[in-house]
Short mmCIF file of C-alpha atoms in Angstrom, two decimals:
data_model
loop_
_atom_site.label_atom_id
_atom_site.label_comp_id
_atom_site.label_asym_id
_atom_site.label_seq_id
_atom_site.Cartn_x
_atom_site.Cartn_y
_atom_site.Cartn_z
CA MET A 1 3.49 -14.01 -38.39
CA SER A 2 5.31 -13.85 -41.69
CA ASP A 3 9.07 -13.66 -41.99
CA GLN A 4 8.78 -10.07 -43.22
CA ASN A 5 6.72 -9.06 -40.20
CA ARG A 6 9.12 -10.84 -37.86
CA PHE A 7 12.00 -8.93 -39.41
CA ARG A 8 10.17 -5.61 -39.01
CA GLU A 9 9.43 -6.43 -35.39
CA TRP A 10 13.08 -7.32 -34.83
CA VAL A 11 14.21 -4.03 -36.41
CA ARG A 12 11.70 -2.07 -34.33
CA THR A 13 12.74 -3.78 -31.08
CA THR A 14 16.44 -3.42 -31.86
CA GLY A 15 15.97 0.25 -32.65
CA LEU A 16 14.08 0.76 -29.39
CA TYR A 17 16.84 -0.78 -27.28
CA ALA A 18 19.55 1.03 -29.21
CA GLY A 19 17.74 4.34 -28.77
CA VAL A 20 17.34 3.85 -25.02
CA LEU A 21 21.00 2.89 -24.66
CA ALA A 22 22.10 5.94 -26.66
CA LYS A 23 19.86 8.19 -24.54
CA TRP A 24 21.33 7.00 -21.27
CA MET A 25 24.88 7.08 -22.60
CA LEU A 26 24.40 10.71 -23.59
CA LEU A 27 22.86 11.63 -20.26
CA SER A 28 25.52 9.69 -18.33
CA VAL A 29 28.38 11.42 -20.12
CA VAL A 30 26.87 14.86 -19.51
CA VAL A 31 25.70 14.26 -15.94
CA GLY A 32 28.82 12.30 -14.99
CA GLY A 33 31.10 14.92 -16.50
CA LEU A 34 29.33 17.84 -14.82
CA CYS A 35 29.09 16.08 -11.47
CA GLY A 36 32.72 15.02 -11.74
CA VAL A 37 33.87 18.60 -12.27
CA VAL A 38 31.55 20.17 -9.69
CA GLY A 39 32.17 17.34 -7.22
CA ALA A 40 35.94 17.63 -7.60
CA VAL A 41 35.85 21.41 -7.14
CA PHE A 42 33.61 20.95 -4.11
CA HIS A 43 35.85 18.24 -2.62
CA LEU A 44 39.02 20.30 -3.11
CA SER A 45 37.31 23.43 -1.76
CA VAL A 46 36.23 21.66 1.42
CA HIS A 47 39.70 20.12 1.76
CA TYR A 48 41.42 23.50 1.50
CA ALA A 49 38.83 25.02 3.85
CA ALA A 50 39.82 22.41 6.45
CA LEU A 51 43.53 23.16 5.90
CA THR A 52 42.86 26.88 6.23
CA ARG A 53 40.92 26.35 9.46
CA GLY A 54 43.86 24.36 10.82
CA ALA A 55 46.32 27.08 9.86
CA TYR A 56 44.14 29.87 11.31
CA PRO A 57 42.40 28.56 14.46
CA TRP A 58 40.77 31.94 15.06
CA LEU A 59 38.36 31.17 12.21
CA LEU A 60 36.33 29.16 14.73
CA TRP A 61 35.22 32.48 16.23
CA CYS A 62 33.70 33.40 12.87
CA LEU A 63 31.27 30.46 12.97
CA PRO A 64 28.24 32.52 14.12
CA LEU A 65 28.92 35.07 11.37
CA ALA A 66 29.25 32.26 8.81
CA GLY A 67 25.89 30.97 10.02
CA LEU A 68 24.27 34.34 9.34
CA VAL A 69 25.70 34.29 5.80
CA ILE A 70 24.32 30.78 5.27
CA VAL A 71 20.83 31.69 6.48
CA GLY A 72 20.88 34.86 4.39
CA SER A 73 22.03 33.09 1.23
CA TYR A 74 19.30 30.46 1.53
CA LYS A 75 16.65 33.14 2.02
CA LEU A 76 18.05 35.21 -0.86
CA MET A 77 18.05 32.23 -3.23
CA GLY A 78 14.64 30.96 -2.13
CA THR A 79 15.99 27.59 -1.01
CA GLU A 80 15.24 27.90 2.69
CA GLY A 81 14.32 24.56 4.24
CA MET A 82 15.45 22.53 1.22
CA GLY A 83 17.74 19.55 1.69
CA THR A 84 18.39 15.90 0.92
CA ASN A 85 14.79 14.92 1.65
CA ASP A 86 13.73 17.14 -1.26
CA ILE A 87 16.07 15.21 -3.56
CA ILE A 88 14.43 11.96 -2.47
CA ASP A 89 11.00 13.52 -3.02
CA ALA A 90 12.08 14.44 -6.55
CA VAL A 91 12.48 10.72 -7.24
CA HIS A 92 9.31 9.64 -5.46
CA ASP A 93 6.96 12.42 -6.53
CA ASP A 94 8.69 14.24 -9.40
CA LYS A 95 9.32 17.29 -7.23
CA ARG A 96 11.00 20.08 -9.19
CA LEU A 97 14.37 21.15 -7.82
CA SER A 98 15.61 24.72 -7.92
CA ILE A 99 18.98 25.15 -9.63
CA LEU A 100 19.79 27.66 -6.88
CA LEU A 101 20.01 24.78 -4.42
CA LEU A 102 23.39 23.98 -5.97
CA PRO A 103 25.17 27.25 -5.02
CA SER A 104 23.28 27.37 -1.71
CA ILE A 105 24.49 24.00 -0.45
CA PHE A 106 27.97 24.50 -1.95
CA LEU A 107 28.51 27.80 -0.14
CA GLY A 108 26.80 26.66 3.05
CA THR A 109 28.88 23.50 3.39
CA LEU A 110 32.10 25.33 2.54
CA LEU A 111 31.52 28.00 5.20
CA THR A 112 30.54 25.37 7.77
CA HIS A 113 33.81 23.49 7.26
CA LEU A 114 35.91 26.65 7.03
CA CYS A 115 34.74 27.92 10.40
CA GLY A 116 34.64 24.68 12.35
CA GLY A 117 31.12 23.31 12.19
CA SER A 118 30.83 19.54 12.50
CA ALA A 119 29.35 18.13 9.28
CA GLY A 120 30.07 15.86 6.35
CA ARG A 121 29.96 16.28 2.60
CA GLU A 122 27.56 13.66 1.25
CA GLY A 123 24.43 15.72 1.94
CA ALA A 124 25.82 18.35 -0.36
CA ALA A 125 26.88 15.68 -2.86
CA LEU A 126 23.39 14.21 -3.10
CA GLN A 127 21.79 17.65 -3.39
CA ILE A 128 24.28 18.92 -5.97
CA GLY A 129 24.16 15.71 -8.00
CA GLY A 130 20.40 15.34 -7.87
CA THR A 131 19.90 18.94 -8.96
CA ILE A 132 22.35 18.58 -11.85
CA GLY A 133 20.79 15.29 -12.95
CA GLN A 134 17.27 16.69 -13.00
CA ARG A 135 18.29 19.90 -14.79
CA VAL A 136 20.14 17.96 -17.49
CA GLY A 137 17.12 15.69 -17.86
CA ARG A 138 14.84 18.69 -18.33
CA PHE A 139 17.25 20.18 -20.84
CA LEU A 140 17.13 16.91 -22.81
CA ARG A 141 13.31 16.97 -22.52
CA LEU A 142 13.03 13.64 -20.78
CA ASP A 143 9.60 12.54 -19.63
CA ASP A 144 8.49 12.21 -16.01
CA GLN A 145 9.78 8.68 -15.49
CA ASP A 146 13.15 9.35 -17.09
CA LEU A 147 13.59 12.56 -15.09
CA ARG A 148 13.53 10.49 -11.91
CA VAL A 149 16.23 8.22 -13.29
CA ALA A 150 18.27 11.28 -14.29
CA THR A 151 18.00 12.56 -10.71
CA LEU A 152 19.24 9.22 -9.37
CA SER A 153 22.12 9.28 -11.87
CA GLY A 154 23.21 12.70 -10.62
CA MET A 155 23.08 11.54 -7.01
CA ALA A 156 25.25 8.51 -7.79
CA ALA A 157 27.68 10.57 -9.88
CA CYS A 158 28.39 13.27 -7.29
CA PHE A 159 28.62 10.74 -4.44
CA SER A 160 31.12 8.78 -6.53
CA ALA A 161 33.15 11.89 -7.35
CA LEU A 162 33.48 12.91 -3.68
CA PHE A 163 34.23 9.57 -2.07
CA GLY A 164 35.76 7.60 -4.93
CA THR A 165 33.32 4.74 -4.33
CA PRO A 166 31.34 4.35 -7.58
CA LEU A 167 29.75 0.98 -6.84
CA THR A 168 28.58 2.09 -3.41
CA ALA A 169 27.20 5.26 -4.96
CA VAL A 170 25.23 3.30 -7.56
CA ILE A 171 23.72 0.82 -5.10
CA PHE A 172 22.95 3.60 -2.63
CA ALA A 173 21.08 5.50 -5.34
CA VAL A 174 19.06 2.62 -6.80
CA MET A 175 18.29 0.91 -3.47
CA GLY A 176 18.41 3.67 -0.87
CA ILE A 177 15.37 5.70 -1.94
CA SER A 178 12.80 2.97 -1.34
CA ILE A 179 14.14 0.19 0.87
CA GLY A 180 13.00 -3.20 -0.38
CA THR A 181 13.09 -2.55 -4.10
CA LEU A 182 15.74 -2.06 -6.74
CA TYR A 183 15.19 0.44 -9.55
CA HIS A 184 16.63 -1.83 -12.25
CA THR A 185 15.96 0.73 -14.97
CA ALA A 186 18.25 3.17 -13.19
CA LEU A 187 21.08 0.69 -12.67
CA LEU A 188 22.94 1.22 -15.96
CA PRO A 189 22.47 5.03 -16.15
CA CYS A 190 23.65 5.39 -12.54
CA LEU A 191 26.63 3.12 -13.13
CA MET A 192 27.75 4.97 -16.26
CA SER A 193 27.30 8.36 -14.58
CA ALA A 194 29.16 7.25 -11.45
CA LEU A 195 32.08 5.84 -13.42
CA ALA A 196 32.28 8.97 -15.59
CA ALA A 197 32.25 11.23 -12.53
CA PHE A 198 34.83 9.05 -10.79
CA GLY A 199 37.14 9.26 -13.80
CA VAL A 200 36.79 13.04 -14.04
CA SER A 201 37.42 13.54 -10.32
CA LEU A 202 40.56 11.38 -10.49
CA ALA A 203 41.80 13.43 -13.42
CA LEU A 204 41.24 16.62 -11.42
CA GLY A 205 43.30 15.38 -8.49
CA VAL A 206 40.71 13.99 -6.07
CA GLU A 207 42.14 11.02 -4.19
CA PRO A 208 39.57 8.28 -3.53
CA THR A 209 38.89 7.49 0.13
CA ARG A 210 40.76 4.33 1.08
CA PHE A 211 41.97 2.82 4.38
CA ALA A 212 44.49 0.11 5.21
CA VAL A 213 43.19 -2.41 7.74
CA ALA A 214 44.09 -6.01 8.50
CA ALA A 215 41.12 -8.35 8.93
CA PRO A 216 41.36 -11.48 11.10
CA ASP A 217 41.42 -14.86 9.41
CA ILE A 218 38.07 -16.57 8.91
CA ALA A 219 37.26 -18.45 12.12
CA ALA A 220 34.13 -19.41 14.04
CA GLY A 221 35.39 -17.66 17.15
CA THR A 222 35.78 -14.38 15.30
CA PHE A 223 32.23 -14.59 13.98
CA LEU A 224 31.02 -15.08 17.55
CA ARG A 225 32.90 -11.94 18.58
CA VAL A 226 31.51 -9.92 15.69
CA LEU A 227 27.91 -10.80 16.64
CA PRO A 228 27.60 -8.85 19.93
CA LEU A 229 29.62 -5.98 18.50
CA SER A 230 27.19 -5.72 15.57
CA VAL A 231 24.25 -5.50 17.98
CA LEU A 232 25.96 -2.55 19.64
CA PHE A 233 26.52 -0.91 16.26
CA ALA A 234 22.78 -1.14 15.58
CA LEU A 235 22.06 0.56 18.90
CA VAL A 236 24.59 3.29 18.09
CA SER A 237 22.91 3.92 14.73
CA ILE A 238 19.53 4.28 16.48
CA LEU A 239 21.08 6.71 18.95
CA PHE A 240 22.68 8.64 16.10
CA CYS A 241 19.43 9.18 14.20
CA ALA A 242 17.37 9.87 17.32
CA PHE A 243 19.82 12.46 18.61
CA ILE A 244 20.26 14.19 15.25
CA HIS A 245 16.51 14.49 14.63
CA GLY A 246 15.65 15.14 18.26
CA THR A 247 18.12 18.01 18.55
CA GLU A 248 16.84 19.54 15.32
CA HIS A 249 13.20 19.41 16.45
CA TRP A 250 14.07 20.74 19.90
CA MET A 251 16.07 23.71 18.60
CA GLN A 252 13.48 24.63 15.98
CA ARG A 253 10.74 24.54 18.59
CA ARG A 254 12.68 26.45 21.25
CA ILE A 255 14.39 28.92 18.90
CA PRO A 256 12.07 29.43 15.91
CA ASN A 257 14.00 32.42 14.54
CA PRO A 258 16.66 30.97 12.15
CA TRP A 259 18.97 33.98 12.56
CA VAL A 260 19.06 33.65 16.33
CA ARG A 261 19.25 29.85 16.16
CA VAL A 262 22.32 29.79 13.92
CA VAL A 263 24.16 32.37 16.04
CA LEU A 264 23.45 30.51 19.28
CA GLY A 265 24.35 27.20 17.63
CA GLY A 266 27.65 28.64 16.41
CA ALA A 267 28.41 29.97 19.88
CA ALA A 268 27.60 26.53 21.35
CA ILE A 269 30.08 24.85 18.99
CA ILE A 270 32.78 27.34 20.04
CA ALA A 271 32.08 26.61 23.71
CA LEU A 272 32.03 22.85 23.16
CA THR A 273 35.34 23.02 21.31
CA TYR A 274 37.09 24.71 24.22
CA LEU A 275 35.39 22.51 26.81
CA SER A 276 36.50 19.35 24.99
CA GLY A 277 40.07 20.63 24.74
CA THR A 278 40.52 19.47 21.14
CA ARG A 279 39.46 20.40 17.63
CA ASP A 280 39.05 16.79 16.54
CA TYR A 281 35.28 17.22 16.42
CA ASN A 282 35.21 20.25 14.14
CA GLY A 283 34.85 19.69 10.40
CA ALA A 284 34.46 16.20 8.98
CA GLY A 285 37.03 14.47 11.18
CA MET A 286 38.58 12.26 8.50
CA GLU A 287 41.93 12.30 10.34
CA VAL A 288 40.32 10.80 13.43
CA ILE A 289 38.60 8.16 11.30
CA ALA A 290 41.91 7.23 9.66
CA ALA A 291 43.65 7.00 13.04
CA ALA A 292 40.90 4.77 14.44
CA VAL A 293 40.97 2.38 11.47
CA GLU A 294 44.67 2.31 10.59
CA GLN A 295 46.24 2.83 14.03
CA GLY A 296 43.51 1.58 16.35
CA THR A 297 43.49 4.76 18.41
CA ALA A 298 40.46 6.81 19.46
CA ARG A 299 39.26 8.44 22.66
CA PRO A 300 36.57 6.31 24.38
CA ALA A 301 34.09 9.22 24.45
CA ALA A 302 34.93 10.47 20.96
CA PHE A 303 31.83 8.96 19.35
CA LEU A 304 29.50 10.71 21.80
CA LEU A 305 31.24 14.06 21.45
CA LYS A 306 31.18 13.88 17.64
CA LEU A 307 27.48 13.09 17.78
CA LEU A 308 26.86 16.10 20.03
CA PHE A 309 28.92 18.46 17.83
CA THR A 310 27.18 17.25 14.66
CA ALA A 311 23.67 17.41 16.10
CA VAL A 312 24.14 20.99 17.30
CA THR A 313 25.79 22.09 14.04
CA LEU A 314 23.07 20.77 11.74
CA ALA A 315 20.18 21.67 14.05
CA ALA A 316 21.42 25.24 14.22
CA GLY A 317 21.17 25.61 10.45
CA PHE A 318 24.71 24.96 9.24
CA LYS A 319 25.11 22.79 6.16
CA GLY A 320 26.85 19.57 5.23
CA GLY A 321 25.81 16.01 5.77
CA GLU A 322 25.49 13.24 8.31
CA VAL A 323 27.21 10.32 6.59
CA VAL A 324 30.85 11.25 7.34
CA PRO A 325 29.93 12.01 10.97
CA SER A 326 28.30 8.55 11.07
CA PHE A 327 31.62 7.16 9.78
CA PHE A 328 33.37 8.97 12.64
CA VAL A 329 30.90 7.79 15.29
CA GLY A 330 30.97 4.19 14.07
CA ALA A 331 34.76 4.06 13.74
CA ALA A 332 35.41 5.69 17.12
CA PHE A 333 32.90 3.45 18.91
CA GLY A 334 34.17 0.31 17.16
CA CYS A 335 37.75 1.19 17.99
CA ALA A 336 36.90 1.51 21.69
CA ALA A 337 34.52 -1.48 21.90
CA ALA A 338 36.29 -4.10 19.78
CA PRO A 339 39.08 -4.92 22.29
CA LEU A 340 36.38 -5.66 24.89
CA VAL A 341 35.25 -8.67 22.81
CA GLY A 342 38.76 -9.69 21.76
CA LEU A 343 38.92 -8.08 18.31
CA PRO A 344 41.66 -5.74 17.01
CA ALA A 345 40.76 -2.09 17.58
CA GLY A 346 41.45 -1.07 13.99
CA PHE A 347 39.32 -3.84 12.56
CA GLY A 348 36.56 -2.97 15.02
CA ALA A 349 36.73 0.63 13.81
CA ALA A 350 36.31 -0.52 10.20
CA LEU A 351 33.35 -2.72 11.18
CA GLY A 352 31.80 0.17 13.08
CA LEU A 353 32.21 2.62 10.23
CA VAL A 354 30.38 0.38 7.78
CA SER A 355 27.78 -0.98 10.22
CA VAL A 356 26.66 2.39 11.60
CA PHE A 357 26.45 3.73 8.04
CA CYS A 358 24.25 0.74 7.26
CA GLY A 359 22.01 1.36 10.27
CA VAL A 360 21.48 5.07 9.64
CA THR A 361 20.88 4.71 5.88
CA ASN A 362 19.05 1.33 5.87
CA CYS A 363 21.23 0.22 2.95
CA PRO A 364 22.88 -3.14 3.75
CA VAL A 365 23.93 -4.01 0.18
CA ALA A 366 25.47 -0.58 -0.41
CA SER A 367 27.25 -0.92 2.94
CA VAL A 368 28.82 -4.24 1.95
CA PHE A 369 30.05 -2.65 -1.29
CA LEU A 370 31.37 0.25 0.78
CA SER A 371 33.45 -2.12 2.90
CA VAL A 372 35.08 -3.53 -0.24
CA GLU A 373 35.78 -0.15 -1.80
CA LEU A 374 37.17 1.36 1.42
CA PHE A 375 39.00 -1.60 2.96
CA GLY A 376 39.36 -4.26 0.25
CA SER A 377 37.69 -7.68 0.11
CA GLU A 378 39.61 -9.14 3.05
CA GLY A 379 37.17 -9.84 5.89
CA LEU A 380 34.14 -9.39 3.62
CA TRP A 381 32.13 -12.08 5.43
CA TYR A 382 32.54 -10.25 8.73
CA PHE A 383 31.41 -6.96 7.21
CA ALA A 384 28.41 -8.63 5.59
CA LEU A 385 27.35 -10.21 8.89
CA ALA A 386 27.75 -6.94 10.77
CA CYS A 387 25.74 -5.04 8.15
CA GLY A 388 22.96 -7.64 8.17
CA ILE A 389 22.59 -7.44 11.95
CA SER A 390 22.82 -3.65 12.03
CA TYR A 391 20.18 -3.33 9.31
CA MET A 392 17.69 -5.61 11.03
CA LEU A 393 18.12 -4.30 14.57
CA SER A 394 18.27 -0.60 13.71
CA GLY A 395 14.50 -0.65 13.19
CA TYR A 396 12.84 2.03 11.11
CA SER A 397 15.05 4.94 12.09
CA GLY A 398 17.05 6.71 9.39
CA LEU A 399 18.79 9.89 8.38
CA TYR A 400 16.27 10.76 5.68
CA SER A 401 12.61 10.97 6.66
CA SER A 402 11.53 10.92 2.99
CA GLN A 403 13.09 7.47 2.57
CA THR A 404 10.43 4.76 2.32
CA ILE A 405 10.82 1.29 3.80
CA LEU A 406 8.60 -1.00 1.77
CA TYR A 407 9.06 -4.27 3.64
CA SER A 408 9.23 -5.16 7.31
CA LYS A 409 12.63 -5.91 8.79
CA LEU A 410 11.13 -8.66 10.93
CA LYS A 411 8.73 -10.46 8.59
CA ALA A 412 8.20 -10.97 4.87
CA ARG A 413 5.49 -8.34 4.97
CA TYR A 414 4.84 -5.25 2.90
CA ILE A 415 4.52 -2.13 5.12
CA ASN A 416 5.47 0.96 3.02
CA VAL A 417 6.34 3.42 5.79
CA HIS A 418 8.64 6.41 5.92
CA ALA A 419 11.80 6.24 7.99
CA ASN A 420 11.36 7.57 11.55
CA SER A 421 7.57 7.09 11.43
CA HIS A 422 6.49 5.13 14.51
CA PRO A 423 8.91 2.18 14.41
CA ALA A 424 6.64 -0.26 16.27
CA ALA A 425 3.46 0.45 14.31
CA PRO A 426 4.18 -1.41 11.03
CA GLU A 427 4.47 -4.80 12.73
CA SER A 428 1.05 -4.48 14.40
CA GLU A 429 -0.95 -3.38 11.39
CA ALA A 430 -3.50 -5.76 9.94
CA PRO A 431 -2.34 -7.60 6.77
CA GLU A 432 -5.35 -6.43 4.79
CA GLU A 433 -4.50 -2.80 5.54
CA LEU A 434 -0.93 -3.35 4.43
CA GLU A 435 -1.94 -5.00 1.18
CA ALA A 436 -4.05 -1.95 0.32
CA ALA A 437 -1.15 0.47 0.74
CA GLU A 438 0.34 2.15 -2.29
CA VAL A 439 3.95 1.54 -3.29
CA HIS A 440 6.11 4.55 -4.14
CA ILE A 441 8.08 3.46 -7.19
CA VAL A 442 9.65 4.98 -10.25
CA LYS A 443 7.00 4.40 -12.85
#
């Protein structure tokens, strides 16, 4: 090749890389900015809804009515049955997302928190962010492959804006859709979008989620104590997913009418609240999480009651997410169980929060980043060990049935199964059948 041709090739290649970088910078600024604003407004709205519910306890009695409004709004906007699994499908299969999903999940989650349903916020964050990312991508006329990256960028951005954990949001987006692969192409767009959204949310007054916890010094004895506790965290994560999905399937089968189901579910939450004698299990429960981690105090049965409240709330048709409830369940269980193996209750709560999140999302790397962003780097080795054990022993259960698990957790074997699809089956399949399976990737 002549020097002139080499120069032309260099110019062409340089222009290609510069053009791609400029494209993703433009998308990241737009998506990150929009998700930062919408995410901040959503975060502050849910926060003030919780304060209002605390100031006016009678709002709990409005939960069945709020449920009817939620069901009606989803039917009116044509988004009935849509949720986080549809966002994941948009990445896997280029599924088109309705822009009306954004106001639907925003209003539904707000009403759920205002009237005392037990739910989180991240489900709404992923749905809002994914919808914004895909719509911006379509506006910029991106092709099929880039639209999927735009959707991931929106998911990372809104997650980052709500929780103030940009690195966790990025790793969750690029590794949490298909477990066993990393969408390297999406890494930079997601990172820029997440950082932009984080900056905007800070400017709008959203405080990042942070906890103060003291980790034990590095010692062999402490590692030996963390081991059995991590096994229990894996079992709790299996219980969490099984109960959430099982309750949903049971209620839909027994009460097929969504109007009746949401009213009965709302009435059940009211009854459970008065039977439990506390309102700790209504809403997200961030105060209980903070008390468990920072003060080492939690009721022994709190994790089971929160799981029951959350399962009934979401199965009935109320909106929100499962991640913050998984934080609650993990922190409450860890707080109660850690002293039994000789660990501080607060540190056990922190371990439980991260480990149960890892087990229910199948995202060990994102969970390790989460431990750093929530608690600091002190005790990182303990968190990493707990996440590794929880990931392996939690099997193929998960919050999101559209999530694909590409590689076995027990062997270096390609399986490509969906979460919650016959956990024991992948290990018994013949290797030749597994090799013929098709990988779901961002092309």
